[in-house]
């Protein structure tokens, strides 16, 4: 559980780091000792039995094997390998069995950044903020190619795949900042897929979460709505210049009547916009396909209010 940097490894910042390091250094030093024994033996026998002037040919009759020696060089390495297996399996289980009380954060990898979504509504890009002393479970997936989530200080690394969830968990010991990398070569922007993990005391985390979950509260509803219109991708289907794209244009429509595919007419007001966001198939504007996805569960009331205010302002 040492937190200082060692010969081959950066400072350990998670509860598992010490155990990973111990196993790693056991393997390194055991390999060095083995290497030393083999090398010393080679040199010793090379010198001791080197060819000298006038030596007779080596006798071969009666020499077949040495049982004691062969058992020794079989049994000792076997014991070492078995130790490493059980030791490694034990650490592997600890790294893979998520504690029940772990808090969960959704991680999305995409070319070329990381997004972190908190259950409380906050989301961040390239910065994971977590409380110290609490187990954190990351539920990860990719929007495009294979990425790999790696925090060297925590000794955790896990591939992040499209169409599948992978999980990694850790518990940061104390406050501090740690580097976050993508370790799968995912394209030209691979090297820029870096971020930070910021570990803060639990109380500070609660405050941060509160603020981060209310992004936009400092903006006027129209301004916040304008941002959401882009970030939630409304802009890809709705023109603001009177053009028909996939969906109808949204500028200058507020308060005006519009014909529906079902035959009737509706006045575009706050309730109609809200309904169109949450139940897009309920009243489709004539001339358009019912292809809009529902934003039920994706947008919060505050966000819908802001979008309504924004569309209202587009006269
Ligand atoms: Cu993502 Cu490399």
PDB file of C-alpha atoms and ligand atoms in Angstrom:
ATOM      1  CA  UNK A   1       0.000   0.000   0.000  1.00  0.00           C
ATOM      2  CA  UNK A   2       2.914   2.311  -0.607  1.00  0.00           C
ATOM      3  CA  UNK A   3       2.006   5.491  -2.414  1.00  0.00           C
ATOM      4  CA  UNK A   4       5.486   6.539  -3.463  1.00  0.00           C
ATOM      5  CA  UNK A   5       6.907   5.875  -6.905  1.00  0.00           C
ATOM      6  CA  UNK A   6       9.201   2.870  -7.239  1.00  0.00           C
ATOM      7  CA  UNK A   7      11.832   1.808  -9.757  1.00  0.00           C
ATOM      8  CA  UNK A   8       9.408   0.683 -12.487  1.00  0.00           C
ATOM      9  CA  UNK A   9       6.054   2.065 -11.359  1.00  0.00           C
ATOM     10  CA  UNK A  10       4.425   5.443 -10.684  1.00  0.00           C
ATOM     11  CA  UNK A  11       2.946   6.203  -7.238  1.00  0.00           C
ATOM     12  CA  UNK A  12       0.014   3.950  -6.399  1.00  0.00           C
ATOM     13  CA  UNK A  13      -3.271   5.793  -5.970  1.00  0.00           C
ATOM     14  CA  UNK A  14      -5.776   2.994  -5.431  1.00  0.00           C
ATOM     15  CA  UNK A  15      -6.388   0.337  -2.813  1.00  0.00           C
ATOM     16  CA  UNK A  16      -5.355  -2.423  -5.224  1.00  0.00           C
ATOM     17  CA  UNK A  17      -2.123  -0.735  -6.366  1.00  0.00           C
ATOM     18  CA  UNK A  18      -0.004  -2.134  -3.535  1.00  0.00           C
ATOM     19  CA  UNK A  19      -1.063  -5.709  -4.274  1.00  0.00           C
ATOM     20  CA  UNK A  20      -0.482  -5.375  -8.006  1.00  0.00           C
ATOM     21  CA  UNK A  21       2.945  -3.886  -7.328  1.00  0.00           C
ATOM     22  CA  UNK A  22       3.915  -6.651  -4.894  1.00  0.00           C
ATOM     23  CA  UNK A  23       3.103  -9.343  -7.465  1.00  0.00           C
ATOM     24  CA  UNK A  24       4.820  -7.394 -10.217  1.00  0.00           C
ATOM     25  CA  UNK A  25       8.016  -6.967  -8.202  1.00  0.00           C
ATOM     26  CA  UNK A  26       7.972 -10.610  -7.098  1.00  0.00           C
ATOM     27  CA  UNK A  27       7.944 -11.609 -10.784  1.00  0.00           C
ATOM     28  CA  UNK A  28      10.647  -9.094 -11.672  1.00  0.00           C
ATOM     29  CA  UNK A  29      13.002 -10.090  -8.861  1.00  0.00           C
ATOM     30  CA  UNK A  30      12.341 -13.821  -9.219  1.00  0.00           C
ATOM     31  CA  UNK A  31      13.206 -13.480 -12.924  1.00  0.00           C
ATOM     32  CA  UNK A  32      16.385 -11.577 -12.096  1.00  0.00           C
ATOM     33  CA  UNK A  33      17.475 -14.259  -9.578  1.00  0.00           C
ATOM     34  CA  UNK A  34      16.735 -17.066 -12.078  1.00  0.00           C
ATOM     35  CA  UNK A  35      18.575 -15.203 -14.794  1.00  0.00           C
ATOM     36  CA  UNK A  36      21.539 -14.728 -12.451  1.00  0.00           C
ATOM     37  CA  UNK A  37      21.690 -18.427 -11.533  1.00  0.00           C
ATOM     38  CA  UNK A  38      21.561 -19.564 -15.174  1.00  0.00           C
ATOM     39  CA  UNK A  39      24.101 -16.968 -16.307  1.00  0.00           C
ATOM     40  CA  UNK A  40      26.514 -17.709 -13.432  1.00  0.00           C
ATOM     41  CA  UNK A  41      26.262 -21.444 -14.172  1.00  0.00           C
ATOM     42  CA  UNK A  42      27.032 -20.871 -17.837  1.00  0.00           C
ATOM     43  CA  UNK A  43      30.072 -18.760 -17.066  1.00  0.00           C
ATOM     44  CA  UNK A  44      31.341 -21.131 -14.368  1.00  0.00           C
ATOM     45  CA  UNK A  45      31.070 -24.267 -16.518  1.00  0.00           C
ATOM     46  CA  UNK A  46      32.415 -22.439 -19.562  1.00  0.00           C
ATOM     47  CA  UNK A  47      35.588 -21.549 -17.678  1.00  0.00           C
ATOM     48  CA  UNK A  48      35.927 -24.742 -15.601  1.00  0.00           C
ATOM     49  CA  UNK A  49      35.581 -27.188 -18.469  1.00  0.00           C
ATOM     50  CA  UNK A  50      36.958 -25.186 -21.374  1.00  0.00           C
ATOM     51  CA  UNK A  51      39.175 -27.047 -23.819  1.00  0.00           C
ATOM     52  CA  UNK A  52      42.857 -27.159 -22.836  1.00  0.00           C
ATOM     53  CA  UNK A  53      45.913 -28.222 -24.828  1.00  0.00           C
ATOM     54  CA  UNK A  54      46.503 -31.968 -24.491  1.00  0.00           C
ATOM     55  CA  UNK A  55      43.070 -32.844 -23.014  1.00  0.00           C
ATOM     56  CA  UNK A  56      41.797 -36.281 -23.779  1.00  0.00           C
ATOM     57  CA  UNK A  57      38.354 -36.634 -25.369  1.00  0.00           C
ATOM     58  CA  UNK A  58      35.520 -36.480 -22.784  1.00  0.00           C
ATOM     59  CA  UNK A  59      34.350 -39.885 -21.555  1.00  0.00           C
ATOM     60  CA  UNK A  60      30.729 -40.616 -22.520  1.00  0.00           C
ATOM     61  CA  UNK A  61      30.230 -44.194 -21.363  1.00  0.00           C
ATOM     62  CA  UNK A  62      28.176 -44.623 -18.157  1.00  0.00           C
ATOM     63  CA  UNK A  63      26.824 -41.023 -18.073  1.00  0.00           C
ATOM     64  CA  UNK A  64      23.050 -40.901 -18.669  1.00  0.00           C
ATOM     65  CA  UNK A  65      21.370 -38.503 -16.223  1.00  0.00           C
ATOM     66  CA  UNK A  66      21.275 -37.153 -12.669  1.00  0.00           C
ATOM     67  CA  UNK A  67      17.918 -37.775 -10.955  1.00  0.00           C
ATOM     68  CA  UNK A  68      18.505 -35.432  -8.004  1.00  0.00           C
ATOM     69  CA  UNK A  69      19.478 -32.545 -10.255  1.00  0.00           C
ATOM     70  CA  UNK A  70      16.570 -33.063 -12.631  1.00  0.00           C
ATOM     71  CA  UNK A  71      14.048 -33.221  -9.775  1.00  0.00           C
ATOM     72  CA  UNK A  72      15.482 -30.017  -8.324  1.00  0.00           C
ATOM     73  CA  UNK A  73      15.192 -28.024 -11.515  1.00  0.00           C
ATOM     74  CA  UNK A  74      11.664 -29.323 -12.066  1.00  0.00           C
ATOM     75  CA  UNK A  75      10.213 -28.979  -8.575  1.00  0.00           C
ATOM     76  CA  UNK A  76      11.502 -25.518  -7.632  1.00  0.00           C
ATOM     77  CA  UNK A  77      10.184 -23.760 -10.777  1.00  0.00           C
ATOM     78  CA  UNK A  78       6.875 -25.669 -10.453  1.00  0.00           C
ATOM     79  CA  UNK A  79       6.418 -24.373  -6.924  1.00  0.00           C
ATOM     80  CA  UNK A  80       7.208 -20.829  -8.091  1.00  0.00           C
ATOM     81  CA  UNK A  81       4.715 -21.029 -10.959  1.00  0.00           C
ATOM     82  CA  UNK A  82       1.972 -22.380  -8.691  1.00  0.00           C
ATOM     83  CA  UNK A  83       2.599 -19.558  -6.195  1.00  0.00           C
ATOM     84  CA  UNK A  84       2.362 -16.984  -8.979  1.00  0.00           C
ATOM     85  CA  UNK A  85      -0.852 -18.569 -10.264  1.00  0.00           C
ATOM     86  CA  UNK A  86      -2.720 -18.471  -6.957  1.00  0.00           C
ATOM     87  CA  UNK A  87      -1.333 -15.080  -6.061  1.00  0.00           C
ATOM     88  CA  UNK A  88      -2.293 -13.650  -9.453  1.00  0.00           C
ATOM     89  CA  UNK A  89      -5.732 -15.277  -9.392  1.00  0.00           C
ATOM     90  CA  UNK A  90      -6.403 -13.782  -5.992  1.00  0.00           C
ATOM     91  CA  UNK A  91      -5.493 -10.247  -7.135  1.00  0.00           C
ATOM     92  CA  UNK A  92      -7.434 -10.780 -10.379  1.00  0.00           C
ATOM     93  CA  UNK A  93     -10.587 -11.642  -8.407  1.00  0.00           C
ATOM     94  CA  UNK A  94     -10.210  -8.585  -6.204  1.00  0.00           C
ATOM     95  CA  UNK A  95      -9.884  -6.395  -9.305  1.00  0.00           C
ATOM     96  CA  UNK A  96     -12.899  -7.934 -11.000  1.00  0.00           C
ATOM     97  CA  UNK A  97     -15.485  -8.443  -8.264  1.00  0.00           C
ATOM     98  CA  UNK A  98     -17.121  -5.050  -7.792  1.00  0.00           C
ATOM     99  CA  UNK A  99     -18.058  -4.221  -4.182  1.00  0.00           C
ATOM    100  CA  UNK A 100     -21.833  -3.965  -3.691  1.00  0.00           C
ATOM    101  CA  UNK A 101     -21.697  -0.408  -2.398  1.00  0.00           C
ATOM    102  CA  UNK A 102     -19.728   0.940  -5.377  1.00  0.00           C
ATOM    103  CA  UNK A 103     -21.070   4.103  -6.994  1.00  0.00           C
ATOM    104  CA  UNK A 104     -21.556   3.801 -10.727  1.00  0.00           C
ATOM    105  CA  UNK A 105     -20.453   6.183 -13.456  1.00  0.00           C
ATOM    106  CA  UNK A 106     -21.076   5.665 -17.168  1.00  0.00           C
ATOM    107  CA  UNK A 107     -18.011   6.110 -19.347  1.00  0.00           C
ATOM    108  CA  UNK A 108     -18.181   6.639 -23.080  1.00  0.00           C
ATOM    109  CA  UNK A 109     -15.141   6.538 -25.307  1.00  0.00           C
ATOM    110  CA  UNK A 110     -15.301   8.067 -28.757  1.00  0.00           C
ATOM    111  CA  UNK A 111     -12.901   9.622 -31.249  1.00  0.00           C
ATOM    112  CA  UNK A 112     -11.226  11.280 -29.421  1.00  0.00           C
ATOM    113  CA  UNK A 113     -12.409  12.006 -25.949  1.00  0.00           C
ATOM    114  CA  UNK A 114     -13.976  10.481 -22.868  1.00  0.00           C
ATOM    115  CA  UNK A 115     -17.393  11.386 -21.482  1.00  0.00           C
ATOM    116  CA  UNK A 116     -18.430  10.627 -17.912  1.00  0.00           C
ATOM    117  CA  UNK A 117     -22.113  10.517 -17.022  1.00  0.00           C
ATOM    118  CA  UNK A 118     -23.147  10.564 -13.379  1.00  0.00           C
ATOM    119  CA  UNK A 119     -26.486   9.131 -12.240  1.00  0.00           C
ATOM    120  CA  UNK A 120     -27.250  12.501 -10.634  1.00  0.00           C
ATOM    121  CA  UNK A 121     -27.193  14.148 -14.062  1.00  0.00           C
ATOM    122  CA  UNK A 122     -23.747  15.681 -14.183  1.00  0.00           C
ATOM    123  CA  UNK A 123     -21.569  14.947 -17.156  1.00  0.00           C
ATOM    124  CA  UNK A 124     -17.983  15.811 -17.836  1.00  0.00           C
ATOM    125  CA  UNK A 125     -15.554  15.462 -20.695  1.00  0.00           C
ATOM    126  CA  UNK A 126     -12.027  14.153 -20.098  1.00  0.00           C
ATOM    127  CA  UNK A 127     -12.276  14.747 -16.374  1.00  0.00           C
ATOM    128  CA  UNK A 128     -13.442  12.080 -13.981  1.00  0.00           C
ATOM    129  CA  UNK A 129     -14.175  13.466 -10.538  1.00  0.00           C
ATOM    130  CA  UNK A 130     -14.533  10.916  -7.739  1.00  0.00           C
ATOM    131  CA  UNK A 131     -14.628  10.914  -3.949  1.00  0.00           C
ATOM    132  CA  UNK A 132     -11.690   9.516  -1.983  1.00  0.00           C
ATOM    133  CA  UNK A 133     -12.233   6.335  -0.023  1.00  0.00           C
ATOM    134  CA  UNK A 134     -15.281   5.113  -1.929  1.00  0.00           C
ATOM    135  CA  UNK A 135     -15.354   2.254  -4.447  1.00  0.00           C
ATOM    136  CA  UNK A 136     -16.233   3.468  -7.945  1.00  0.00           C
ATOM    137  CA  UNK A 137     -17.571   1.243 -10.706  1.00  0.00           C
ATOM    138  CA  UNK A 138     -17.207   2.393 -14.295  1.00  0.00           C
ATOM    139  CA  UNK A 139     -19.657   1.037 -16.834  1.00  0.00           C
ATOM    140  CA  UNK A 140     -17.937   1.623 -20.148  1.00  0.00           C
ATOM    141  CA  UNK A 141     -18.778   1.498 -23.829  1.00  0.00           C
ATOM    142  CA  UNK A 142     -17.589   3.073 -27.064  1.00  0.00           C
ATOM    143  CA  UNK A 143     -19.464   5.011 -29.724  1.00  0.00           C
ATOM    144  CA  UNK A 144     -17.137   4.005 -32.525  1.00  0.00           C
ATOM    145  CA  UNK A 145     -13.890   2.021 -32.394  1.00  0.00           C
ATOM    146  CA  UNK A 146     -12.101   0.114 -29.634  1.00  0.00           C
ATOM    147  CA  UNK A 147     -10.567   2.295 -26.955  1.00  0.00           C
ATOM    148  CA  UNK A 148      -8.909   1.306 -23.702  1.00  0.00           C
ATOM    149  CA  UNK A 149      -9.311   3.034 -20.359  1.00  0.00           C
ATOM    150  CA  UNK A 150      -6.070   3.247 -18.409  1.00  0.00           C
ATOM    151  CA  UNK A 151      -5.200   4.989 -15.157  1.00  0.00           C
ATOM    152  CA  UNK A 152      -1.585   3.987 -14.425  1.00  0.00           C
ATOM    153  CA  UNK A 153      -1.661   5.266 -10.833  1.00  0.00           C
ATOM    154  CA  UNK A 154      -4.655   3.043 -10.091  1.00  0.00           C
ATOM    155  CA  UNK A 155      -3.133   0.010 -11.903  1.00  0.00           C
ATOM    156  CA  UNK A 156      -6.356  -0.528 -13.834  1.00  0.00           C
ATOM    157  CA  UNK A 157      -6.806  -0.911 -17.566  1.00  0.00           C
ATOM    158  CA  UNK A 158      -9.823  -2.138 -19.502  1.00  0.00           C
ATOM    159  CA  UNK A 159     -10.833  -2.173 -23.140  1.00  0.00           C
ATOM    160  CA  UNK A 160     -13.826  -0.040 -24.110  1.00  0.00           C
ATOM    161  CA  UNK A 161     -15.834  -1.602 -26.921  1.00  0.00           C
ATOM    162  CA  UNK A 162     -18.696  -0.610 -29.202  1.00  0.00           C
ATOM    163  CA  UNK A 163     -21.943  -2.577 -28.701  1.00  0.00           C
ATOM    164  CA  UNK A 164     -20.848  -4.008 -25.394  1.00  0.00           C
ATOM    165  CA  UNK A 165     -20.308  -2.918 -21.790  1.00  0.00           C
ATOM    166  CA  UNK A 166     -17.087  -3.516 -19.938  1.00  0.00           C
ATOM    167  CA  UNK A 167     -16.573  -2.818 -16.266  1.00  0.00           C
ATOM    168  CA  UNK A 168     -13.688  -1.650 -14.168  1.00  0.00           C
ATOM    169  CA  UNK A 169     -13.682  -0.616 -10.517  1.00  0.00           C
ATOM    170  CA  UNK A 170     -11.257   0.970  -8.096  1.00  0.00           C
ATOM    171  CA  UNK A 171     -11.108   2.874  -4.861  1.00  0.00           C
ATOM    172  CA  UNK A 172      -8.895   5.935  -4.704  1.00  0.00           C
ATOM    173  CA  UNK A 173      -7.136   6.275  -1.412  1.00  0.00           C
ATOM    174  CA  UNK A 174      -6.703  10.002  -1.006  1.00  0.00           C
ATOM    175  CA  UNK A 175      -7.237  13.261  -2.843  1.00  0.00           C
ATOM    176  CA  UNK A 176      -5.040  13.984  -5.800  1.00  0.00           C
ATOM    177  CA  UNK A 177      -4.899  14.123  -9.571  1.00  0.00           C
ATOM    178  CA  UNK A 178      -4.071  11.180 -11.808  1.00  0.00           C
ATOM    179  CA  UNK A 179      -3.474  10.791 -15.520  1.00  0.00           C
ATOM    180  CA  UNK A 180      -5.943   8.973 -17.700  1.00  0.00           C
ATOM    181  CA  UNK A 181      -4.953   7.514 -21.063  1.00  0.00           C
ATOM    182  CA  UNK A 182      -6.372   5.563 -23.958  1.00  0.00           C
ATOM    183  CA  UNK A 183      -4.068   2.601 -24.550  1.00  0.00           C
ATOM    184  CA  UNK A 184      -5.693   1.162 -27.650  1.00  0.00           C
ATOM    185  CA  UNK A 185      -4.459   2.647 -30.909  1.00  0.00           C
ATOM    186  CA  UNK A 186      -7.808   4.036 -32.052  1.00  0.00           C
ATOM    187  CA  UNK A 187      -6.802   6.346 -34.873  1.00  0.00           C
ATOM    188  CA  UNK A 188      -4.974   9.575 -35.603  1.00  0.00           C
ATOM    189  CA  UNK A 189      -6.297  11.284 -32.484  1.00  0.00           C
ATOM    190  CA  UNK A 190      -5.315   8.424 -30.185  1.00  0.00           C
ATOM    191  CA  UNK A 191      -2.583  10.402 -28.458  1.00  0.00           C
ATOM    192  CA  UNK A 192      -4.935  13.250 -27.647  1.00  0.00           C
ATOM    193  CA  UNK A 193      -7.333  10.951 -25.818  1.00  0.00           C
ATOM    194  CA  UNK A 194      -5.980  11.932 -22.458  1.00  0.00           C
ATOM    195  CA  UNK A 195      -7.685  13.190 -19.353  1.00  0.00           C
ATOM    196  CA  UNK A 196      -7.469  13.398 -15.609  1.00  0.00           C
ATOM    197  CA  UNK A 197      -8.996  11.648 -12.664  1.00  0.00           C
ATOM    198  CA  UNK A 198      -9.534  14.126  -9.859  1.00  0.00           C
ATOM    199  CA  UNK A 199      -9.983  12.585  -6.429  1.00  0.00           C
ATOM    200  CA  UNK A 200     -11.579  14.912  -3.900  1.00  0.00           C
ATOM    201  CA  UNK A 201     -12.727  14.513  -0.282  1.00  0.00           C
ATOM    202  CA  UNK A 202     -16.255  13.204   0.038  1.00  0.00           C
ATOM    203  CA  UNK A 203     -17.825  16.493   1.118  1.00  0.00           C
ATOM    204  CA  UNK A 204     -16.171  18.394  -1.716  1.00  0.00           C
ATOM    205  CA  UNK A 205     -17.419  15.721  -4.099  1.00  0.00           C
ATOM    206  CA  UNK A 206     -21.014  16.242  -2.966  1.00  0.00           C
ATOM    207  CA  UNK A 207     -20.644  19.974  -3.586  1.00  0.00           C
ATOM    208  CA  UNK A 208     -19.044  19.442  -6.971  1.00  0.00           C
ATOM    209  CA  UNK A 209     -21.778  17.009  -7.992  1.00  0.00           C
ATOM    210  CA  UNK A 210     -24.477  19.465  -6.984  1.00  0.00           C
ATOM    211  CA  UNK A 211     -22.936  22.227  -9.099  1.00  0.00           C
ATOM    212  CA  UNK A 212     -22.055  20.006 -12.045  1.00  0.00           C
ATOM    213  CA  UNK A 213     -25.567  18.552 -12.128  1.00  0.00           C
ATOM    214  CA  UNK A 214     -26.978  22.039 -12.548  1.00  0.00           C
ATOM    215  CA  UNK A 215     -24.931  23.234 -15.501  1.00  0.00           C
ATOM    216  CA  UNK A 216     -26.756  25.972 -17.301  1.00  0.00           C
ATOM    217  CA  UNK A 217     -28.474  27.312 -14.187  1.00  0.00           C
ATOM    218  CA  UNK A 218     -26.410  30.443 -14.661  1.00  0.00           C
ATOM    219  CA  UNK A 219     -27.742  30.929 -18.215  1.00  0.00           C
ATOM    220  CA  UNK A 220     -30.980  32.463 -19.361  1.00  0.00           C
ATOM    221  CA  UNK A 221     -33.409  29.709 -20.495  1.00  0.00           C
ATOM    222  CA  UNK A 222     -33.083  30.734 -24.172  1.00  0.00           C
ATOM    223  CA  UNK A 223     -29.285  30.599 -24.027  1.00  0.00           C
ATOM    224  CA  UNK A 224     -29.305  27.236 -22.288  1.00  0.00           C
ATOM    225  CA  UNK A 225     -31.837  25.983 -24.848  1.00  0.00           C
ATOM    226  CA  UNK A 226     -29.616  27.172 -27.692  1.00  0.00           C
ATOM    227  CA  UNK A 227     -26.768  25.109 -26.269  1.00  0.00           C
ATOM    228  CA  UNK A 228     -28.926  22.051 -25.812  1.00  0.00           C
ATOM    229  CA  UNK A 229     -30.283  22.390 -29.328  1.00  0.00           C
ATOM    230  CA  UNK A 230     -26.766  21.679 -30.545  1.00  0.00           C
ATOM    231  CA  UNK A 231     -25.499  19.302 -27.835  1.00  0.00           C
ATOM    232  CA  UNK A 232     -28.592  17.095 -27.971  1.00  0.00           C
ATOM    233  CA  UNK A 233     -28.355  17.027 -31.776  1.00  0.00           C
ATOM    234  CA  UNK A 234     -31.778  18.629 -32.487  1.00  0.00           C
ATOM    235  CA  UNK A 235     -29.910  20.717 -35.035  1.00  0.00           C
ATOM    236  CA  UNK A 236     -29.232  17.713 -37.285  1.00  0.00           C
ATOM    237  CA  UNK A 237     -32.931  17.328 -38.181  1.00  0.00           C
ATOM    238  CA  UNK A 238     -34.436  20.767 -37.604  1.00  0.00           C
ATOM    239  CA  UNK A 239     -33.408  23.782 -39.657  1.00  0.00           C
ATOM    240  CA  UNK A 240     -33.498  27.257 -38.175  1.00  0.00           C
ATOM    241  CA  UNK A 241     -33.618  28.883 -41.626  1.00  0.00           C
ATOM    242  CA  UNK A 242     -37.041  27.725 -42.737  1.00  0.00           C
ATOM    243  CA  UNK A 243     -35.773  24.661 -44.618  1.00  0.00           C
ATOM    244  CA  UNK A 244     -37.274  21.201 -44.462  1.00  0.00           C
ATOM    245  CA  UNK A 245     -34.655  18.685 -43.418  1.00  0.00           C
ATOM    246  CA  UNK A 246     -35.678  15.401 -41.780  1.00  0.00           C
ATOM    247  CA  UNK A 247     -38.061  17.336 -39.579  1.00  0.00           C
ATOM    248  CA  UNK A 248     -39.834  20.665 -39.988  1.00  0.00           C
ATOM    249  CA  UNK A 249     -37.935  23.948 -39.519  1.00  0.00           C
ATOM    250  CA  UNK A 250     -38.377  25.536 -36.109  1.00  0.00           C
ATOM    251  CA  UNK A 251     -37.802  29.226 -36.700  1.00  0.00           C
ATOM    252  CA  UNK A 252     -40.812  31.503 -36.591  1.00  0.00           C
ATOM    253  CA  UNK A 253     -43.240  28.649 -35.913  1.00  0.00           C
ATOM    254  CA  UNK A 254     -44.205  29.401 -32.327  1.00  0.00           C
ATOM    255  CA  UNK A 255     -47.838  30.440 -31.894  1.00  0.00           C
ATOM    256  CA  UNK A 256     -48.756  29.508 -35.477  1.00  0.00           C
ATOM    257  CA  UNK A 257     -51.121  26.735 -36.572  1.00  0.00           C
ATOM    258  CA  UNK A 258     -49.735  23.671 -38.329  1.00  0.00           C
ATOM    259  CA  UNK A 259     -51.462  20.812 -40.181  1.00  0.00           C
ATOM    260  CA  UNK A 260     -50.951  17.280 -38.887  1.00  0.00           C
ATOM    261  CA  UNK A 261     -50.686  13.969 -40.768  1.00  0.00           C
ATOM    262  CA  UNK A 262     -53.751  12.828 -38.813  1.00  0.00           C
ATOM    263  CA  UNK A 263     -55.786  15.569 -40.518  1.00  0.00           C
ATOM    264  CA  UNK A 264     -56.317  18.126 -37.800  1.00  0.00           C
ATOM    265  CA  UNK A 265     -54.528  21.339 -37.023  1.00  0.00           C
ATOM    266  CA  UNK A 266     -52.677  22.323 -33.893  1.00  0.00           C
ATOM    267  CA  UNK A 267     -51.318  25.602 -32.600  1.00  0.00           C
ATOM    268  CA  UNK A 268     -47.608  25.285 -31.826  1.00  0.00           C
ATOM    269  CA  UNK A 269     -47.419  26.246 -28.172  1.00  0.00           C
ATOM    270  CA  UNK A 270     -45.401  25.176 -25.132  1.00  0.00           C
ATOM    271  CA  UNK A 271     -47.432  22.018 -24.666  1.00  0.00           C
ATOM    272  CA  UNK A 272     -47.153  20.965 -28.293  1.00  0.00           C
ATOM    273  CA  UNK A 273     -43.355  21.374 -28.236  1.00  0.00           C
ATOM    274  CA  UNK A 274     -43.122  19.433 -25.007  1.00  0.00           C
ATOM    275  CA  UNK A 275     -45.302  16.674 -26.414  1.00  0.00           C
ATOM    276  CA  UNK A 276     -43.234  16.568 -29.603  1.00  0.00           C
ATOM    277  CA  UNK A 277     -40.069  16.076 -27.573  1.00  0.00           C
ATOM    278  CA  UNK A 278     -41.450  13.373 -25.274  1.00  0.00           C
ATOM    279  CA  UNK A 279     -43.955  11.683 -27.630  1.00  0.00           C
ATOM    280  CA  UNK A 280     -42.826  12.654 -31.122  1.00  0.00           C
ATOM    281  CA  UNK A 281     -45.240  10.234 -32.802  1.00  0.00           C
ATOM    282  CA  UNK A 282     -48.359  11.681 -31.138  1.00  0.00           C
ATOM    283  CA  UNK A 283     -48.938  14.624 -33.501  1.00  0.00           C
ATOM    284  CA  UNK A 284     -46.709  14.542 -36.584  1.00  0.00           C
ATOM    285  CA  UNK A 285     -46.620  17.605 -38.823  1.00  0.00           C
ATOM    286  CA  UNK A 286     -48.135  16.895 -42.267  1.00  0.00           C
ATOM    287  CA  UNK A 287     -45.546  16.051 -44.893  1.00  0.00           C
ATOM    288  CA  UNK A 288     -43.035  14.475 -42.490  1.00  0.00           C
ATOM    289  CA  UNK A 289     -42.237  10.909 -41.508  1.00  0.00           C
ATOM    290  CA  UNK A 290     -42.722   9.846 -37.860  1.00  0.00           C
ATOM    291  CA  UNK A 291     -39.012   9.233 -37.359  1.00  0.00           C
ATOM    292  CA  UNK A 292     -38.089  11.444 -34.442  1.00  0.00           C
ATOM    293  CA  UNK A 293     -36.777   9.494 -31.420  1.00  0.00           C
ATOM    294  CA  UNK A 294     -38.362  10.176 -28.063  1.00  0.00           C
ATOM    295  CA  UNK A 295     -36.376  12.166 -25.551  1.00  0.00           C
ATOM    296  CA  UNK A 296     -38.267  10.640 -22.648  1.00  0.00           C
ATOM    297  CA  UNK A 297     -35.751   9.904 -19.927  1.00  0.00           C
ATOM    298  CA  UNK A 298     -32.971  11.701 -21.789  1.00  0.00           C
ATOM    299  CA  UNK A 299     -33.964  15.309 -21.232  1.00  0.00           C
ATOM    300  CA  UNK A 300     -34.845  16.624 -17.813  1.00  0.00           C
ATOM    301  CA  UNK A 301     -37.723  19.054 -17.271  1.00  0.00           C
ATOM    302  CA  UNK A 302     -35.322  21.940 -16.888  1.00  0.00           C
ATOM    303  CA  UNK A 303     -33.811  21.101 -20.272  1.00  0.00           C
ATOM    304  CA  UNK A 304     -37.195  20.802 -21.947  1.00  0.00           C
ATOM    305  CA  UNK A 305     -38.174  24.172 -20.488  1.00  0.00           C
ATOM    306  CA  UNK A 306     -35.005  25.682 -21.923  1.00  0.00           C
ATOM    307  CA  UNK A 307     -35.629  24.185 -25.371  1.00  0.00           C
ATOM    308  CA  UNK A 308     -39.187  25.491 -25.344  1.00  0.00           C
ATOM    309  CA  UNK A 309     -37.913  28.947 -24.403  1.00  0.00           C
ATOM    310  CA  UNK A 310     -35.340  28.796 -27.181  1.00  0.00           C
ATOM    311  CA  UNK A 311     -37.819  27.742 -29.891  1.00  0.00           C
ATOM    312  CA  UNK A 312     -40.169  30.451 -28.642  1.00  0.00           C
ATOM    313  CA  UNK A 313     -37.410  33.018 -29.125  1.00  0.00           C
ATOM    314  CA  UNK A 314     -36.788  32.016 -32.768  1.00  0.00           C
ATOM    315  CA  UNK A 315     -39.104  34.465 -34.413  1.00  0.00           C
TER     316      UNK A 315
HETATM  317 CU1  LIG B   1      -9.062   5.873 -27.946  1.00  0.00          CU
HETATM  318 CU2  LIG B   1      -6.781   5.344 -28.384  1.00  0.00          CU
END
